[in-house]
mmCIF file of C-alpha atoms and ligand atoms in Angstrom:
data_model
loop_
_atom_site.group_PDB
_atom_site.id
_atom_site.type_symbol
_atom_site.label_atom_id
_atom_site.label_comp_id
_atom_site.label_asym_id
_atom_site.label_seq_id
_atom_site.Cartn_x
_atom_site.Cartn_y
_atom_site.Cartn_z
ATOM 1 C CA UNK B 210 1.120 10.967 6.938
ATOM 2 C CA UNK B 211 2.815 14.087 8.333
ATOM 3 C CA UNK B 212 4.881 16.104 5.868
ATOM 4 C CA UNK B 213 8.277 17.458 6.905
ATOM 5 C CA UNK B 214 10.224 20.046 4.936
ATOM 6 C CA UNK B 215 13.996 20.010 5.508
ATOM 7 C CA UNK B 216 15.938 23.105 4.434
ATOM 8 C CA UNK B 217 19.730 23.216 4.305
ATOM 9 C CA UNK B 218 21.374 26.643 4.013
ATOM 10 C CA UNK B 219 24.575 27.924 2.404
ATOM 11 C CA UNK B 220 27.715 25.837 2.008
ATOM 12 C CA UNK B 221 26.036 22.711 3.307
ATOM 13 C CA UNK B 222 26.198 21.363 -0.253
ATOM 14 C CA UNK B 223 29.955 21.112 0.370
ATOM 15 C CA UNK B 224 29.933 18.992 3.496
ATOM 16 C CA UNK B 225 31.992 15.849 3.157
ATOM 17 C CA UNK B 226 34.885 17.959 1.895
ATOM 18 C CA UNK B 227 34.205 21.250 3.767
ATOM 19 C CA UNK B 228 36.081 21.393 7.112
ATOM 20 C CA UNK B 229 35.715 17.619 7.705
ATOM 21 C CA UNK B 230 37.121 17.961 11.241
ATOM 22 C CA UNK B 231 33.958 19.961 12.064
ATOM 23 C CA UNK B 232 31.313 18.564 9.713
ATOM 24 C CA UNK B 233 32.520 14.998 9.138
ATOM 25 C CA UNK B 234 33.141 13.084 5.946
ATOM 26 C CA UNK B 235 29.580 12.232 4.920
ATOM 27 C CA UNK B 236 28.267 14.130 1.910
ATOM 28 C CA UNK B 237 24.966 16.013 1.995
ATOM 29 C CA UNK B 238 23.485 13.305 -0.216
ATOM 30 C CA UNK B 239 24.591 10.642 2.341
ATOM 31 C CA UNK B 240 22.832 12.633 5.079
ATOM 32 C CA UNK B 241 19.724 13.167 2.973
ATOM 33 C CA UNK B 242 19.593 9.429 2.235
ATOM 34 C CA UNK B 243 19.870 8.651 5.975
ATOM 35 C CA UNK B 244 17.032 11.129 6.606
ATOM 36 C CA UNK B 245 14.836 9.475 3.971
ATOM 37 C CA UNK B 246 15.431 6.089 5.632
ATOM 38 C CA UNK B 247 14.679 7.485 9.112
ATOM 39 C CA UNK B 248 11.568 9.268 7.797
ATOM 40 C CA UNK B 249 10.259 6.005 6.347
ATOM 41 C CA UNK B 250 10.739 4.309 9.706
ATOM 42 C CA UNK B 251 8.932 7.154 11.466
ATOM 43 C CA UNK B 252 6.158 7.157 8.862
ATOM 44 C CA UNK B 253 6.917 10.739 7.811
ATOM 45 C CA UNK B 254 6.940 12.185 4.304
ATOM 46 C CA UNK B 255 10.095 14.230 3.815
ATOM 47 C CA UNK B 256 11.026 16.897 1.256
ATOM 48 C CA UNK B 257 14.623 18.136 1.311
ATOM 49 C CA UNK B 258 16.079 21.262 -0.310
ATOM 50 C CA UNK B 259 19.421 23.084 -0.157
ATOM 51 C CA UNK B 260 20.204 26.605 -1.293
ATOM 52 C CA UNK B 261 23.103 29.018 -0.941
ATOM 53 C CA UNK B 262 20.824 32.059 -1.390
ATOM 54 C CA UNK B 263 19.124 33.957 1.424
ATOM 55 C CA UNK B 264 16.061 34.962 -0.641
ATOM 56 C CA UNK B 265 15.567 31.375 -1.778
ATOM 57 C CA UNK B 266 15.699 30.258 1.851
ATOM 58 C CA UNK B 267 12.909 32.750 2.597
ATOM 59 C CA UNK B 268 10.864 31.386 -0.321
ATOM 60 C CA UNK B 269 11.394 27.769 0.770
ATOM 61 C CA UNK B 270 10.330 28.637 4.346
ATOM 62 C CA UNK B 271 7.172 30.285 2.974
ATOM 63 C CA UNK B 272 6.517 27.192 0.825
ATOM 64 C CA UNK B 273 6.979 24.950 3.886
ATOM 65 C CA UNK B 274 4.341 27.022 5.679
ATOM 66 C CA UNK B 275 1.829 26.088 2.958
ATOM 67 C CA UNK B 276 2.893 22.540 2.137
ATOM 68 C CA UNK B 277 4.327 20.935 5.288
ATOM 69 C CA UNK B 278 3.303 20.126 8.851
ATOM 70 C CA UNK B 279 6.739 20.899 10.353
ATOM 71 C CA UNK B 280 9.979 22.520 9.239
ATOM 72 C CA UNK B 281 13.517 21.342 9.989
ATOM 73 C CA UNK B 282 15.988 24.072 9.117
ATOM 74 C CA UNK B 283 19.741 24.534 9.245
ATOM 75 C CA UNK B 284 20.155 28.140 8.071
ATOM 76 C CA UNK B 285 23.961 27.683 8.366
ATOM 77 C CA UNK B 286 25.749 31.086 8.377
ATOM 78 C CA UNK B 287 22.419 32.945 7.916
ATOM 79 C CA UNK B 288 21.471 31.714 11.405
ATOM 80 C CA UNK B 289 23.742 34.407 12.765
ATOM 81 C CA UNK B 290 22.912 37.232 10.352
ATOM 82 C CA UNK B 291 19.435 37.047 8.858
ATOM 83 C CA UNK B 292 16.425 39.012 10.069
ATOM 84 C CA UNK B 293 14.697 37.978 6.811
ATOM 85 C CA UNK B 294 14.904 34.327 7.843
ATOM 86 C CA UNK B 295 13.649 35.183 11.341
ATOM 87 C CA UNK B 296 10.666 37.012 9.828
ATOM 88 C CA UNK B 297 9.943 34.107 7.461
ATOM 89 C CA UNK B 298 9.965 31.564 10.313
ATOM 90 C CA UNK B 299 7.710 33.891 12.350
ATOM 91 C CA UNK B 300 5.325 34.227 9.404
ATOM 92 C CA UNK B 301 4.519 30.516 9.149
ATOM 93 C CA UNK B 302 2.277 28.720 11.587
ATOM 94 C CA UNK B 303 3.905 25.256 11.515
ATOM 95 C CA UNK B 304 6.520 24.299 14.158
ATOM 96 C CA UNK B 305 10.168 24.730 13.188
ATOM 97 C CA UNK B 306 13.193 22.861 14.525
ATOM 98 C CA UNK B 307 16.617 24.502 14.229
ATOM 99 C CA UNK B 308 19.485 22.146 13.438
ATOM 100 C CA UNK B 309 23.255 22.542 13.440
ATOM 101 C CA UNK B 310 25.789 19.816 12.833
ATOM 102 C CA UNK B 311 28.360 21.493 15.078
ATOM 103 C CA UNK B 312 27.873 22.814 18.610
ATOM 104 C CA UNK B 313 27.835 26.502 17.686
ATOM 105 C CA UNK B 314 28.351 27.483 21.351
ATOM 106 C CA UNK B 315 31.721 25.729 21.383
ATOM 107 C CA UNK B 316 32.864 27.827 18.403
ATOM 108 C CA UNK B 317 33.546 31.520 17.648
ATOM 109 C CA UNK B 318 31.469 34.114 19.542
ATOM 110 C CA UNK B 319 29.666 35.284 16.398
ATOM 111 C CA UNK B 320 28.109 31.805 16.079
ATOM 112 C CA UNK B 321 26.597 31.979 19.573
ATOM 113 C CA UNK B 322 23.713 34.172 18.468
ATOM 114 C CA UNK B 323 20.870 32.699 16.442
ATOM 115 C CA UNK B 324 18.166 35.024 15.108
ATOM 116 C CA UNK B 325 15.645 32.195 15.058
ATOM 117 C CA UNK B 326 16.432 30.605 18.455
ATOM 118 C CA UNK B 327 13.508 32.357 20.157
ATOM 119 C CA UNK B 328 10.870 31.411 17.599
ATOM 120 C CA UNK B 329 11.587 27.736 16.938
ATOM 121 C CA UNK B 330 10.056 24.823 18.833
ATOM 122 C CA UNK B 331 13.542 23.603 19.731
ATOM 123 C CA UNK B 332 17.168 23.434 18.690
ATOM 124 C CA UNK B 333 19.412 20.412 18.062
ATOM 125 C CA UNK B 334 23.142 20.869 17.572
ATOM 126 C CA UNK B 335 26.496 19.229 17.970
ATOM 127 C CA UNK B 336 25.760 15.682 16.830
ATOM 128 C CA UNK B 337 26.991 15.948 13.255
ATOM 129 C CA UNK B 338 24.759 14.226 10.710
ATOM 130 C CA UNK B 339 22.854 12.656 13.593
ATOM 131 C CA UNK B 340 21.471 16.126 14.493
ATOM 132 C CA UNK B 341 19.175 15.846 11.452
ATOM 133 C CA UNK B 342 17.918 12.379 12.423
ATOM 134 C CA UNK B 343 17.235 13.582 15.965
ATOM 135 C CA UNK B 344 15.314 16.513 14.458
ATOM 136 C CA UNK B 345 13.107 14.096 12.510
ATOM 137 C CA UNK B 346 12.360 12.280 15.777
ATOM 138 C CA UNK B 347 11.572 15.616 17.444
ATOM 139 C CA UNK B 348 9.234 16.538 14.581
ATOM 140 C CA UNK B 349 7.457 13.192 14.885
ATOM 141 C CA UNK B 350 7.076 13.721 18.607
ATOM 142 C CA UNK B 351 5.720 17.294 18.255
ATOM 143 C CA UNK B 352 3.238 16.227 15.591
ATOM 144 C CA UNK B 353 2.047 13.205 17.548
ATOM 145 C CA UNK B 354 0.956 15.229 20.607
HETATM 146 C C1 DQA J 664 26.260 25.259 10.954
HETATM 147 C C2 DQA J 664 26.976 26.207 11.932
HETATM 148 C C3 DQA J 664 27.084 27.597 11.341
HETATM 149 O O1 DQA J 664 27.732 28.472 12.263
HETATM 150 C C4 DQA J 664 27.897 27.558 10.065
HETATM 151 O O2 DQA J 664 27.926 28.841 9.456
HETATM 152 C C5 DQA J 664 27.418 26.531 9.095
HETATM 153 C C6 DQA J 664 26.935 25.238 9.595
HETATM 154 C C7 DQA J 664 26.234 23.810 11.473
HETATM 155 O O3 DQA J 664 25.460 23.021 10.929
HETATM 156 O O4 DQA J 664 26.987 23.457 12.385
HETATM 157 O O5 DQA J 664 27.524 26.702 7.879
HETATM 158 O O6 DQA J 664 24.915 25.691 10.818
#
């Protein structure tokens, strides 16, 4: 069974109450539960973590490189700022899928740049919680080739 590591970045622990007009009313736990259900249907083993700390994100990415077959990552605000996260994603040899709940290109200019966009297998954004479920499907498809 393929192993997928899902990493949520800063402030995603607050979704459900954080800017619900942008991120919806489902909590992170609701989304994680939906991912576990989808993963079961796709016959994937899923491990999910969330951290608000950049260095911990780097450590989780490194761990994914050793323990998983694919990485699904929403680096949240660090998408737009972090060379350390870019370097960590470059340092692992498993495919990574970048996820955003919102369509970052429909938002402020500073969200249009992603440090990791050029090194991931693909990017999924703009579908709210569904973005994560689509990412699981993408991971399944990449790993089945
Ligand atoms: C986000 C978009 C980022 O710009 C923002 O900083 C987030 C969440 C998203 O999922 O839409 O925290 O990654």
